[in-house]
Every structure is written in C-alpha cells, then in structure tokens.
Short mmCIF file of C-alpha atoms and ligand atoms in Angstrom, two decimals:
data_model
loop_
_atom_site.label_atom_id
_atom_site.label_comp_id
_atom_site.label_asym_id
_atom_site.label_seq_id
_atom_site.Cartn_x
_atom_site.Cartn_y
_atom_site.Cartn_z
CA MET B 1111 -67.74 -127.24 -132.68
CA VAL B 1112 -68.84 -130.78 -132.03
CA THR B 1113 -65.68 -132.10 -133.64
CA SER B 1114 -63.29 -130.00 -131.58
CA GLY B 1115 -65.30 -130.83 -128.49
CA TRP B 1116 -64.86 -134.50 -129.26
CA SER B 1117 -61.07 -134.24 -129.45
CA ARG B 1118 -61.00 -132.26 -126.24
CA PHE B 1119 -63.11 -134.82 -124.43
CA ILE B 1120 -61.11 -137.75 -125.69
CA ALA B 1121 -57.88 -136.00 -124.76
CA GLY B 1122 -59.12 -135.54 -121.23
CA LEU B 1123 -60.44 -139.02 -120.78
CA ALA B 1124 -58.99 -141.85 -118.84
CA VAL B 1125 -59.97 -144.75 -121.06
CA LEU B 1126 -62.95 -145.95 -119.17
CA THR B 1127 -63.90 -142.98 -117.08
CA ALA B 1128 -67.00 -144.63 -115.79
CA THR B 1129 -67.24 -143.12 -112.35
CA VAL B 1130 -68.56 -139.74 -113.40
CA ALA B 1131 -71.46 -138.73 -111.22
CA ALA B 1132 -72.76 -135.68 -112.99
CA PRO B 1133 -72.51 -133.84 -116.28
CA ALA B 1134 -69.71 -131.30 -116.48
CA THR B 1135 -68.02 -132.74 -113.42
CA GLY B 1136 -65.93 -135.28 -115.29
CA GLN B 1137 -62.74 -135.07 -113.27
CA SER B 1138 -62.69 -136.74 -109.92
CA SER B 1139 -61.13 -134.71 -107.20
CA GLN B 1140 -58.11 -135.65 -105.17
CA SER B 1141 -56.70 -134.18 -101.99
CA HIS B 1142 -57.51 -130.56 -102.74
CA LEU B 1143 -60.78 -130.63 -100.83
CA ALA B 1144 -60.59 -129.06 -97.42
CA PRO B 1145 -63.69 -128.59 -95.31
CA PRO B 1146 -64.27 -124.85 -94.95
CA ALA B 1147 -64.57 -123.78 -91.31
CA GLY B 1148 -67.83 -122.03 -92.11
CA LEU B 1149 -69.51 -120.50 -95.12
CA GLU B 1150 -70.22 -117.07 -93.67
CA SER B 1151 -67.12 -115.23 -94.83
CA PHE B 1152 -67.20 -117.04 -98.17
CA LEU B 1153 -70.83 -116.10 -98.75
CA ASN B 1154 -70.10 -112.48 -97.85
CA GLU B 1155 -67.51 -112.56 -100.58
CA VAL B 1156 -69.89 -114.11 -103.13
CA ARG B 1157 -72.76 -111.78 -102.27
CA GLY B 1158 -71.49 -108.82 -104.29
CA GLU B 1159 -70.91 -110.98 -107.34
CA ALA B 1160 -74.38 -112.50 -107.08
CA LEU B 1161 -76.04 -109.10 -106.74
CA ALA B 1162 -74.06 -107.81 -109.72
CA ALA B 1163 -75.39 -110.80 -111.70
CA GLY B 1164 -78.96 -109.74 -111.00
CA VAL B 1165 -79.73 -111.75 -107.86
CA SER B 1166 -81.77 -109.67 -105.43
CA ALA B 1167 -80.65 -109.25 -101.82
CA ALA B 1168 -83.89 -110.95 -100.70
CA THR B 1169 -83.27 -114.04 -102.86
CA PHE B 1170 -79.66 -114.23 -101.72
CA GLU B 1171 -80.58 -113.99 -98.03
CA ARG B 1172 -83.36 -116.53 -98.31
CA ALA B 1173 -81.13 -119.05 -100.11
CA THR B 1174 -78.05 -118.67 -97.92
CA ARG B 1175 -79.17 -117.69 -94.41
CA GLY B 1176 -77.63 -120.06 -91.83
CA LEU B 1177 -76.06 -122.23 -94.54
CA GLU B 1178 -73.51 -124.73 -93.22
CA PRO B 1179 -71.01 -126.71 -95.34
CA ASP B 1180 -72.11 -130.26 -96.21
CA PRO B 1181 -69.26 -132.59 -95.11
CA GLN B 1182 -70.70 -135.49 -97.13
CA VAL B 1183 -70.32 -133.48 -100.33
CA LEU B 1184 -66.61 -133.12 -99.72
CA ALA B 1185 -66.28 -136.81 -98.86
CA LEU B 1186 -68.06 -137.77 -102.08
CA GLY B 1187 -66.04 -135.25 -104.07
CA SER B 1188 -62.72 -136.61 -102.88
CA ALA B 1189 -63.48 -140.28 -103.57
CA GLN B 1190 -60.86 -141.26 -106.13
CA PRO B 1191 -61.17 -144.92 -107.05
CA GLU B 1192 -57.83 -146.44 -107.95
CA PHE B 1193 -59.49 -149.06 -110.13
CA VAL B 1194 -61.89 -147.99 -112.84
CA LYS B 1195 -64.93 -150.07 -113.54
CA PRO B 1196 -64.57 -151.95 -116.81
CA VAL B 1197 -66.89 -150.69 -119.54
CA TRP B 1198 -68.80 -154.01 -119.53
CA ASP B 1199 -69.51 -153.79 -115.80
CA TYR B 1200 -70.55 -150.17 -116.15
CA MET B 1201 -72.95 -151.04 -118.99
CA ALA B 1202 -74.32 -154.11 -117.21
CA GLY B 1203 -75.09 -151.92 -114.20
CA LEU B 1204 -76.93 -149.28 -116.20
CA VAL B 1205 -78.54 -151.40 -118.90
CA SER B 1206 -80.10 -153.90 -116.50
CA GLU B 1207 -83.25 -155.90 -117.26
CA ALA B 1208 -85.01 -153.85 -114.57
CA ARG B 1209 -84.09 -150.55 -116.22
CA ILE B 1210 -85.05 -151.81 -119.67
CA ALA B 1211 -88.44 -152.88 -118.29
CA ALA B 1212 -88.88 -149.54 -116.49
CA GLY B 1213 -88.04 -147.74 -119.73
CA ARG B 1214 -90.66 -149.71 -121.66
CA GLU B 1215 -93.25 -148.82 -119.01
CA ARG B 1216 -92.36 -145.15 -119.48
CA VAL B 1217 -92.82 -145.50 -123.24
CA ALA B 1218 -96.39 -146.58 -122.60
CA GLN B 1219 -97.00 -144.07 -119.82
CA TYR B 1220 -95.53 -140.98 -121.53
CA GLY B 1221 -96.05 -141.95 -125.17
CA GLN B 1222 -97.80 -138.72 -126.17
CA THR B 1223 -95.26 -136.50 -124.42
CA LEU B 1224 -92.37 -138.43 -125.96
CA ALA B 1225 -93.92 -138.13 -129.43
CA ALA B 1226 -94.45 -134.38 -128.96
CA VAL B 1227 -90.87 -133.91 -127.75
CA GLU B 1228 -89.54 -135.92 -130.70
CA ARG B 1229 -91.56 -133.78 -133.12
CA ALA B 1230 -90.39 -130.54 -131.51
CA TYR B 1231 -86.66 -131.32 -131.29
CA GLY B 1232 -86.06 -134.12 -133.79
CA VAL B 1233 -84.29 -136.29 -131.22
CA ASP B 1234 -85.06 -140.02 -130.99
CA ARG B 1235 -87.49 -140.57 -128.12
CA HIS B 1236 -85.71 -143.72 -126.95
CA VAL B 1237 -82.44 -141.83 -126.51
CA VAL B 1238 -84.22 -139.10 -124.53
CA LEU B 1239 -85.80 -141.81 -122.41
CA ALA B 1240 -82.46 -143.61 -121.94
CA ILE B 1241 -80.77 -140.43 -120.69
CA TRP B 1242 -83.59 -140.00 -118.19
CA GLY B 1243 -83.04 -143.63 -117.15
CA VAL B 1244 -79.28 -143.34 -116.79
CA GLU B 1245 -79.19 -139.88 -115.18
CA SER B 1246 -81.84 -140.29 -112.50
CA ASN B 1247 -83.29 -143.79 -112.97
CA PHE B 1248 -86.42 -142.17 -114.42
CA GLY B 1249 -86.60 -139.59 -111.68
CA THR B 1250 -86.32 -142.03 -108.78
CA ALA B 1251 -82.69 -141.09 -108.02
CA ALA B 1252 -82.43 -137.40 -108.83
CA GLY B 1253 -80.63 -136.50 -105.59
CA GLU B 1254 -82.13 -134.94 -102.48
CA ARG B 1255 -79.35 -132.55 -101.53
CA SER B 1256 -79.73 -128.79 -101.48
CA VAL B 1257 -78.03 -127.56 -104.65
CA ILE B 1258 -77.11 -124.21 -103.10
CA ARG B 1259 -75.54 -125.91 -100.08
CA SER B 1260 -73.58 -128.43 -102.19
CA LEU B 1261 -72.27 -125.79 -104.57
CA ALA B 1262 -71.37 -123.35 -101.79
CA THR B 1263 -69.50 -126.15 -100.00
CA LEU B 1264 -67.57 -127.02 -103.15
CA ALA B 1265 -66.91 -123.41 -104.15
CA ALA B 1266 -65.47 -122.75 -100.69
CA GLY B 1267 -63.72 -126.10 -100.22
CA ASP B 1268 -62.43 -127.34 -103.59
CA ALA B 1269 -59.13 -125.59 -104.11
CA ARG B 1270 -58.67 -127.01 -107.59
CA ARG B 1271 -61.84 -125.75 -109.24
CA PRO B 1272 -63.16 -122.89 -107.11
CA ARG B 1273 -64.19 -120.81 -110.13
CA PHE B 1274 -66.14 -123.64 -111.73
CA TRP B 1275 -68.21 -124.24 -108.59
CA ARG B 1276 -68.61 -120.55 -107.94
CA ALA B 1277 -70.00 -119.94 -111.44
CA GLU B 1278 -72.46 -122.80 -110.90
CA LEU B 1279 -73.46 -121.35 -107.52
CA ILE B 1280 -74.14 -117.93 -109.07
CA ALA B 1281 -76.14 -119.61 -111.86
CA ALA B 1282 -78.17 -121.53 -109.24
CA LEU B 1283 -78.96 -118.27 -107.43
CA ARG B 1284 -80.04 -116.69 -110.72
CA ILE B 1285 -82.43 -119.62 -111.29
CA LEU B 1286 -83.98 -118.94 -107.87
CA GLU B 1287 -84.24 -115.28 -108.76
CA GLN B 1288 -86.23 -116.13 -111.87
CA GLY B 1289 -88.69 -118.08 -109.72
CA ASP B 1290 -88.55 -121.34 -111.66
CA VAL B 1291 -88.19 -123.28 -108.41
CA ALA B 1292 -88.33 -122.60 -104.66
CA PRO B 1293 -85.00 -122.95 -102.79
CA GLU B 1294 -86.19 -125.99 -100.79
CA ARG B 1295 -87.21 -127.79 -104.00
CA MET B 1296 -83.92 -127.07 -105.77
CA THR B 1297 -82.33 -130.44 -105.05
CA GLY B 1298 -79.74 -132.55 -106.80
CA SER B 1299 -76.62 -134.67 -106.57
CA TRP B 1300 -73.58 -133.92 -104.39
CA ALA B 1301 -72.11 -132.05 -107.37
CA GLY B 1302 -75.16 -129.88 -107.90
CA ALA B 1303 -76.62 -131.79 -110.89
CA MET B 1304 -80.33 -131.12 -110.66
CA GLY B 1305 -83.60 -132.92 -111.16
CA HIS B 1306 -84.72 -135.56 -113.63
CA THR B 1307 -82.18 -134.41 -116.23
CA GLN B 1308 -79.26 -133.84 -113.81
CA PHE B 1309 -78.47 -130.48 -115.40
CA MET B 1310 -75.82 -128.31 -113.80
CA PRO B 1311 -77.22 -124.80 -113.15
CA THR B 1312 -75.36 -123.21 -116.11
CA THR B 1313 -76.72 -125.94 -118.42
CA TYR B 1314 -80.17 -125.41 -116.99
CA ARG B 1315 -79.97 -121.68 -117.70
CA ALA B 1316 -78.88 -122.32 -121.29
CA ARG B 1317 -81.00 -125.34 -122.22
CA ALA B 1318 -83.96 -126.06 -119.91
CA VAL B 1319 -87.36 -125.43 -121.51
CA ASP B 1320 -90.93 -124.91 -120.31
CA PHE B 1321 -92.55 -127.53 -122.52
CA ASP B 1322 -95.85 -127.76 -120.62
CA ARG B 1323 -96.18 -123.96 -120.73
CA ASP B 1324 -97.01 -123.31 -117.11
CA GLY B 1325 -94.49 -120.48 -116.98
CA ARG B 1326 -91.75 -122.42 -115.13
CA ARG B 1327 -88.90 -124.60 -116.39
CA ASP B 1328 -89.43 -127.41 -113.94
CA ILE B 1329 -86.94 -130.30 -114.25
CA TRP B 1330 -87.79 -131.39 -110.68
CA GLY B 1331 -91.52 -131.93 -111.04
CA SER B 1332 -92.53 -131.85 -114.70
CA ILE B 1333 -91.80 -134.89 -116.88
CA SER B 1334 -92.67 -132.86 -120.00
CA ASP B 1335 -90.20 -130.11 -119.13
CA SER B 1336 -87.54 -132.69 -118.21
CA LEU B 1337 -87.80 -134.76 -121.40
CA ALA B 1338 -87.97 -131.65 -123.60
CA SER B 1339 -84.98 -130.07 -121.82
CA THR B 1340 -82.92 -133.20 -122.46
CA ALA B 1341 -83.95 -133.25 -126.14
CA ASN B 1342 -83.19 -129.54 -126.44
CA TYR B 1343 -79.73 -130.09 -125.00
CA LEU B 1344 -79.01 -132.93 -127.43
CA LYS B 1345 -80.28 -130.85 -130.35
CA ALA B 1346 -78.03 -127.95 -129.31
CA SER B 1347 -75.14 -130.44 -129.04
CA GLY B 1348 -75.46 -131.30 -132.74
CA TRP B 1349 -78.04 -134.10 -132.88
CA ARG B 1350 -78.99 -134.96 -136.47
CA THR B 1351 -82.54 -136.17 -136.96
CA GLY B 1352 -82.73 -139.58 -138.59
CA ASP B 1353 -79.22 -140.75 -137.71
CA PRO B 1354 -78.82 -143.46 -135.06
CA TRP B 1355 -76.26 -142.94 -132.27
CA GLY B 1356 -74.40 -145.92 -133.70
CA PHE B 1357 -74.60 -149.71 -133.87
CA GLU B 1358 -72.53 -152.81 -133.24
CA VAL B 1359 -70.51 -154.16 -136.15
CA ILE B 1360 -68.45 -157.24 -136.93
CA LEU B 1361 -64.97 -156.67 -138.37
CA PRO B 1362 -63.62 -159.08 -141.01
CA ASP B 1363 -60.53 -161.22 -140.39
CA GLY B 1364 -57.31 -159.33 -140.98
CA PHE B 1365 -58.98 -155.97 -140.37
CA ASP B 1366 -56.66 -153.02 -139.79
CA HIS B 1367 -57.56 -151.72 -136.32
CA ALA B 1368 -55.65 -148.52 -137.01
CA LEU B 1369 -58.86 -147.40 -138.75
CA SER B 1370 -60.52 -146.94 -135.34
CA GLY B 1371 -60.61 -143.69 -133.41
CA PRO B 1372 -61.90 -140.15 -133.76
CA GLY B 1373 -59.68 -139.06 -136.64
CA ARG B 1374 -60.71 -141.90 -138.96
CA SER B 1375 -64.44 -141.38 -139.60
CA GLN B 1376 -65.72 -142.56 -143.00
CA PRO B 1377 -69.06 -142.85 -144.78
CA ALA B 1378 -71.01 -146.11 -144.56
CA SER B 1379 -70.01 -147.09 -148.10
CA ALA B 1380 -66.29 -147.07 -147.16
CA TRP B 1381 -66.91 -149.37 -144.18
CA ARG B 1382 -68.98 -151.70 -146.38
CA ARG B 1383 -66.13 -151.91 -148.88
CA LEU B 1384 -63.81 -152.94 -146.03
CA GLY B 1385 -66.11 -155.89 -145.28
CA VAL B 1386 -67.61 -154.45 -142.08
CA VAL B 1387 -71.14 -155.76 -141.43
CA ARG B 1388 -73.71 -155.64 -138.65
CA PRO B 1389 -74.45 -158.78 -136.63
CA GLY B 1390 -76.36 -161.31 -138.73
CA GLY B 1391 -74.67 -160.07 -141.89
CA VAL B 1392 -76.88 -156.97 -142.14
CA ALA B 1393 -75.33 -154.22 -144.28
CA VAL B 1394 -74.03 -151.04 -142.63
CA ARG B 1395 -76.72 -148.40 -143.23
CA GLU B 1396 -76.22 -144.96 -144.72
CA THR B 1397 -75.99 -142.07 -142.26
CA ALA B 1398 -75.90 -138.30 -142.72
CA SER B 1399 -72.87 -138.10 -140.44
CA PRO B 1400 -69.66 -140.08 -141.17
CA LEU B 1401 -69.11 -143.14 -139.01
CA GLN B 1402 -66.30 -143.59 -136.52
CA LEU B 1403 -65.11 -147.04 -135.50
CA LEU B 1404 -65.19 -147.33 -131.71
CA LEU B 1405 -63.39 -150.16 -129.89
CA PRO B 1406 -64.29 -149.45 -126.25
CA ALA B 1407 -62.35 -152.47 -124.94
CA GLY B 1408 -59.74 -152.68 -127.70
CA ALA B 1409 -59.45 -155.15 -130.59
CA GLN B 1410 -60.48 -158.07 -128.33
CA GLY B 1411 -63.91 -156.62 -127.55
CA PRO B 1412 -67.06 -155.51 -129.38
CA ALA B 1413 -66.82 -152.96 -132.20
CA PHE B 1414 -69.24 -150.14 -132.91
CA LEU B 1415 -69.70 -147.58 -135.68
CA VAL B 1416 -70.87 -144.31 -134.14
CA THR B 1417 -72.24 -141.08 -135.62
CA GLY B 1418 -72.14 -137.44 -134.58
CA ASN B 1419 -75.17 -138.24 -132.40
CA PHE B 1420 -72.87 -140.33 -130.19
CA ARG B 1421 -70.76 -137.20 -129.73
CA ALA B 1422 -73.92 -135.25 -128.86
CA ILE B 1423 -74.58 -137.76 -126.06
CA LEU B 1424 -70.97 -137.28 -124.91
CA ARG B 1425 -71.76 -133.61 -124.33
CA TYR B 1426 -73.99 -134.77 -121.49
CA ASN B 1427 -71.12 -136.68 -119.93
CA PRO B 1428 -67.77 -137.14 -121.69
CA ALA B 1429 -67.21 -140.80 -120.72
CA VAL B 1430 -67.40 -143.18 -123.69
CA ALA B 1431 -68.86 -145.85 -121.39
CA TYR B 1432 -71.66 -143.42 -120.49
CA ALA B 1433 -72.60 -142.65 -124.10
CA LEU B 1434 -72.50 -146.36 -124.97
CA ALA B 1435 -74.75 -147.19 -122.02
CA VAL B 1436 -77.24 -144.50 -123.09
CA GLY B 1437 -77.24 -145.62 -126.73
CA HIS B 1438 -77.54 -149.29 -125.85
CA LEU B 1439 -80.28 -148.71 -123.27
CA ALA B 1440 -82.20 -146.74 -125.92
CA ASP B 1441 -81.90 -149.66 -128.34
CA ARG B 1442 -82.98 -152.19 -125.73
CA ILE B 1443 -86.01 -150.13 -124.67
CA ALA B 1444 -86.94 -149.99 -128.37
CA GLY B 1445 -86.71 -153.81 -128.57
CA GLY B 1446 -83.15 -154.17 -129.86
CA GLU B 1447 -80.75 -157.01 -129.18
CA PRO B 1448 -78.00 -157.23 -126.51
CA VAL B 1449 -74.40 -156.60 -127.59
CA MET B 1450 -73.47 -159.72 -129.56
CA ALA B 1451 -69.67 -159.91 -129.28
CA SER B 1452 -68.08 -160.91 -125.97
CA TRP B 1453 -66.26 -158.42 -123.79
CA PRO B 1454 -62.65 -159.31 -122.88
CA VAL B 1455 -63.53 -159.83 -119.22
CA SER B 1456 -60.20 -161.45 -118.38
CA ASP B 1457 -58.32 -158.35 -119.57
CA ARG B 1458 -59.25 -155.92 -116.81
CA PRO B 1459 -58.63 -152.20 -117.28
CA LEU B 1460 -55.35 -150.89 -115.92
CA ALA B 1461 -55.29 -149.19 -112.55
CA ARG B 1462 -53.92 -145.68 -112.35
CA ALA B 1463 -50.41 -146.76 -111.27
CA GLU B 1464 -50.31 -149.28 -114.12
CA ARG B 1465 -51.36 -146.63 -116.64
CA GLU B 1466 -48.52 -144.43 -115.40
CA GLU B 1467 -46.14 -147.38 -115.71
CA LEU B 1468 -47.40 -148.02 -119.25
CA GLN B 1469 -46.69 -144.40 -120.17
CA SER B 1470 -43.22 -144.47 -118.58
CA ARG B 1471 -42.34 -147.65 -120.46
CA LEU B 1472 -43.54 -146.20 -123.77
CA ARG B 1473 -41.36 -143.18 -123.09
CA GLN B 1474 -38.38 -145.46 -122.50
CA HIS B 1475 -39.00 -146.65 -126.05
CA GLY B 1476 -38.77 -143.09 -127.28
CA LEU B 1477 -42.54 -142.82 -127.78
CA ASP B 1478 -43.93 -139.53 -126.53
CA THR B 1479 -46.96 -139.94 -124.27
CA GLY B 1480 -46.71 -136.54 -122.67
CA LEU B 1481 -46.25 -136.58 -118.91
CA PRO B 1482 -46.90 -139.99 -117.33
CA ASP B 1483 -49.99 -138.88 -115.44
CA GLY B 1484 -52.10 -142.03 -115.77
CA ILE B 1485 -54.49 -140.30 -118.17
CA ILE B 1486 -54.62 -142.03 -121.54
CA GLY B 1487 -55.34 -139.17 -123.92
CA ASN B 1488 -54.72 -138.75 -127.64
CA GLN B 1489 -50.95 -138.55 -127.28
CA SER B 1490 -50.74 -141.73 -125.20
CA ARG B 1491 -53.03 -143.54 -127.64
CA ALA B 1492 -50.82 -142.49 -130.55
CA ALA B 1493 -47.78 -143.79 -128.66
CA ILE B 1494 -49.56 -147.09 -127.96
CA ARG B 1495 -50.47 -147.41 -131.64
CA ALA B 1496 -46.88 -146.71 -132.68
CA PHE B 1497 -45.62 -149.42 -130.32
CA GLN B 1498 -48.27 -151.86 -131.56
CA ARG B 1499 -47.33 -151.13 -135.19
CA ILE B 1500 -43.63 -151.82 -134.51
CA ARG B 1501 -44.54 -155.05 -132.71
CA GLY B 1502 -47.06 -156.22 -135.31
CA LEU B 1503 -49.89 -156.15 -132.76
CA PRO B 1504 -53.49 -155.07 -133.56
CA GLU B 1505 -53.21 -151.29 -133.67
CA ASP B 1506 -56.18 -150.38 -131.46
CA GLY B 1507 -54.46 -147.82 -129.18
CA TYR B 1508 -55.98 -149.61 -126.19
CA PRO B 1509 -54.02 -149.70 -122.90
CA SER B 1510 -54.60 -153.32 -121.92
CA GLN B 1511 -53.04 -155.54 -119.29
CA ARG B 1512 -51.66 -157.64 -122.13
CA LEU B 1513 -49.96 -154.62 -123.67
CA LEU B 1514 -48.36 -153.71 -120.35
CA ASP B 1515 -47.06 -157.30 -120.07
CA VAL B 1516 -45.52 -157.04 -123.54
CA LEU B 1517 -43.87 -153.75 -122.56
CA ARG B 1518 -42.51 -155.24 -119.33
CA GLN B 1519 -41.01 -158.15 -121.23
CA ALA B 1520 -39.58 -155.80 -123.85
CA GLY B 1521 -37.59 -153.93 -121.19
CA GLY B 1522 -36.22 -150.52 -122.02
CA SER B 1523 -35.35 -150.94 -125.66
CA MET B 1524 -37.07 -151.79 -128.90
CA LYS B 1525 -34.14 -153.97 -129.98
CA GLU B 1526 -34.83 -157.69 -129.77
CA1 LIG Y 528 -93.23 -126.00 -117.07
#
C-alpha cells in the first residue's frame, strides 16, 4: 500500500514540486478554470447528491444560501509558476530560525499533550509538531476562507477536476451535518484544506479524532484534536514507531549513484558495507524499514537515507521537498544540526520548457521518456539514468541544467 503509493507519487511528481498549497491538491491548475456565472444552478444540481449522502435539507440550506463564487480562489488555483523553487530555497523558507524557535516554544507549551499523542499513536512528537509548523505555521496561518464557498467555486469552475472538488464539497457538508463545526467556523485555504492540520474534508472524515473528548473533532480550535489527528493520519499512512524519517549521509568517493531512488532500498548494514556514514563519521543506524537513498538535488547535493516514515509524511503532501522540510524541521526543533553538505545553488532547477526540451532530446537519443510533458516521472528518470550511464556521468537520474547542456552539445545522436 505504502510502497505502491510511493511509486505513484514519484511518477506524478515534477522533481521539485514545491509549490503545493494543500494536501491532496498536488497538481497546479492551468487554463481550465473559468469563473462560474453563479452558483445557484450548480448548487441545485449538487443538492440531491448531498441529501442522498445524508446531509439534511436544513444543513444544506444554511451552508449554501446566497453563496457566491470566490474569484480569488480561481485566481489562486490557476497560478502556474513557470519556475519551480529549488528544494534548498523551499527548505530555507520553511525551516527558518523563527519557525524552529516557535516549534521549541510549542514543545514547552504543549509538552503533556505531545507526550500523550505520542503514546497513543506511536508517532514522534517532533514530526507531529513539524507538520503543524509547516501546514499552518502552528495555527497562525490556517486560512480564513469559507471551505464551502471555496469548494463550491472549484467544483463549479475547475473543468479538469470537477469530481474531486465535488466529492470534497459533499464531504464538507457531511462534516457540518455531524455538527463538529459551525459553517462560519469551517475555514481553510483556497483549496479547502482546513484548520491547524490543513486536512481536506475527505481526510478529515477518515482521520480526524476527538482527542480531548468533548464530543467534537475540532481541528480549528483544539490543539489536542489537531495534533492527535495529524498523528493518526501518519499512523494510518504506515508510520513505524521507533524509526526516524531519515537522516543525512555522506557517500564515499567513487560511490555508484545508481543505488539511489525508490526501487533500491536496502537495510542499514548494506549501506554501511558500501562505506556510507552519517556526518562526523557516525555509523548508519539500524531501522525496521529498509533505507532508500534520496538525492533531492542530484549527485552534487546532500544525500539522505530515508525510511518508510518519510513515505508516510509524503502522504500528507507528495512533494519530496515538503517531506524533507518536515523531517528536517522536526530534527531542528529537537536540537539537531543543519544539513551539512552544500546545496548546488548554481545549478538551478529546470523550468517547465527546459524539462520538456530535456525529454525531447532524450527521445532523440532513442531513450523513452514517455510524452515530453515537462513532468519528470519514473520513466524520464530511467531515461536520464540510461543517458548518464552511456556518458559515464554520475547516474543520479536528476534533470539538471548541466545535464541539459550536455544533451544540447551532444546533438541528436549518441555517436561521438
Ligand atoms: Ca474535541
């Protein structure tokens, strides 16, 4: 389950998809968002479905009466940055000194709650805290938009994923029906990610918990419910108690970078035999889950060994940069060190048009990347690795500027 999910996420990922605003909304939208003229006819259409799902007429009327589309939601949903933020900028933004300090304050402030949540779900308290910090900046940026209004706007106006938004809208109405939250308090991001934990309504219905036992699952007002809901979600996503998310490692000279990637996980002992160590020469520790070598910026950047717990964090948001930021923030809140190796800051990530060019050029070399769509999935990575192998380059599968330069110089043929 977790394993197949991993492959699916990686396949769907642009390398450094770091612009994701909410869980389960990983793809940015393009020009398929048209402002609906009004929501009345759309809501009439949804009404029957909502009632069939157990939403009462009274709840439906109260939540939707006089509802107008939110034009800002469509503007935010159609923002499609041409340049992705490099993973190091993304991490620097989220793992700031201010956020680390705020996280340490929360450790002191909510120590008992965090300990109780850790006991109940077996998930490391610092990771739970880091997700809270990354998702809503510890509840200070949880989003003030009406979730019903945002989701109705998207369900009516996003031609590419109308069913996704509609299912979330129905789920949001069912939450109101259960009385967990009043409509005016059900706020969230433009994409309908709600409260401290930024759960989408379907995730809320499946995973939110009433940890303080007041009869309501309150991820808007209760820190206990919010932290426990996050831990519950990670546990359900395959979290293994006692394993770290991962850690930075140093690769020995002459290391074969082809050993990186999701298909090449190995136990700690195998990595130790290969001469892989942690910074300061510390031995790679044993873990219950096998360890995958992650090179988020290719062979030129830092290296990490990650466990199945890293993949559990990816279930929150499938961007590798996101999971790394969460894991690293957790470590820093707990007193850990900054990333030791330097990031290849002069080798900026490729823009979309350049990624498409990279794919087209690999195809000219007879290497199958699938359609040149600018999305570097498993097939494109395999093609990059094959090209790197032929050229005697470090086989990291990473679509760098340097690699594109090599391909441009190589022209259309592999012959020298
Ligand atoms: Ca509660």
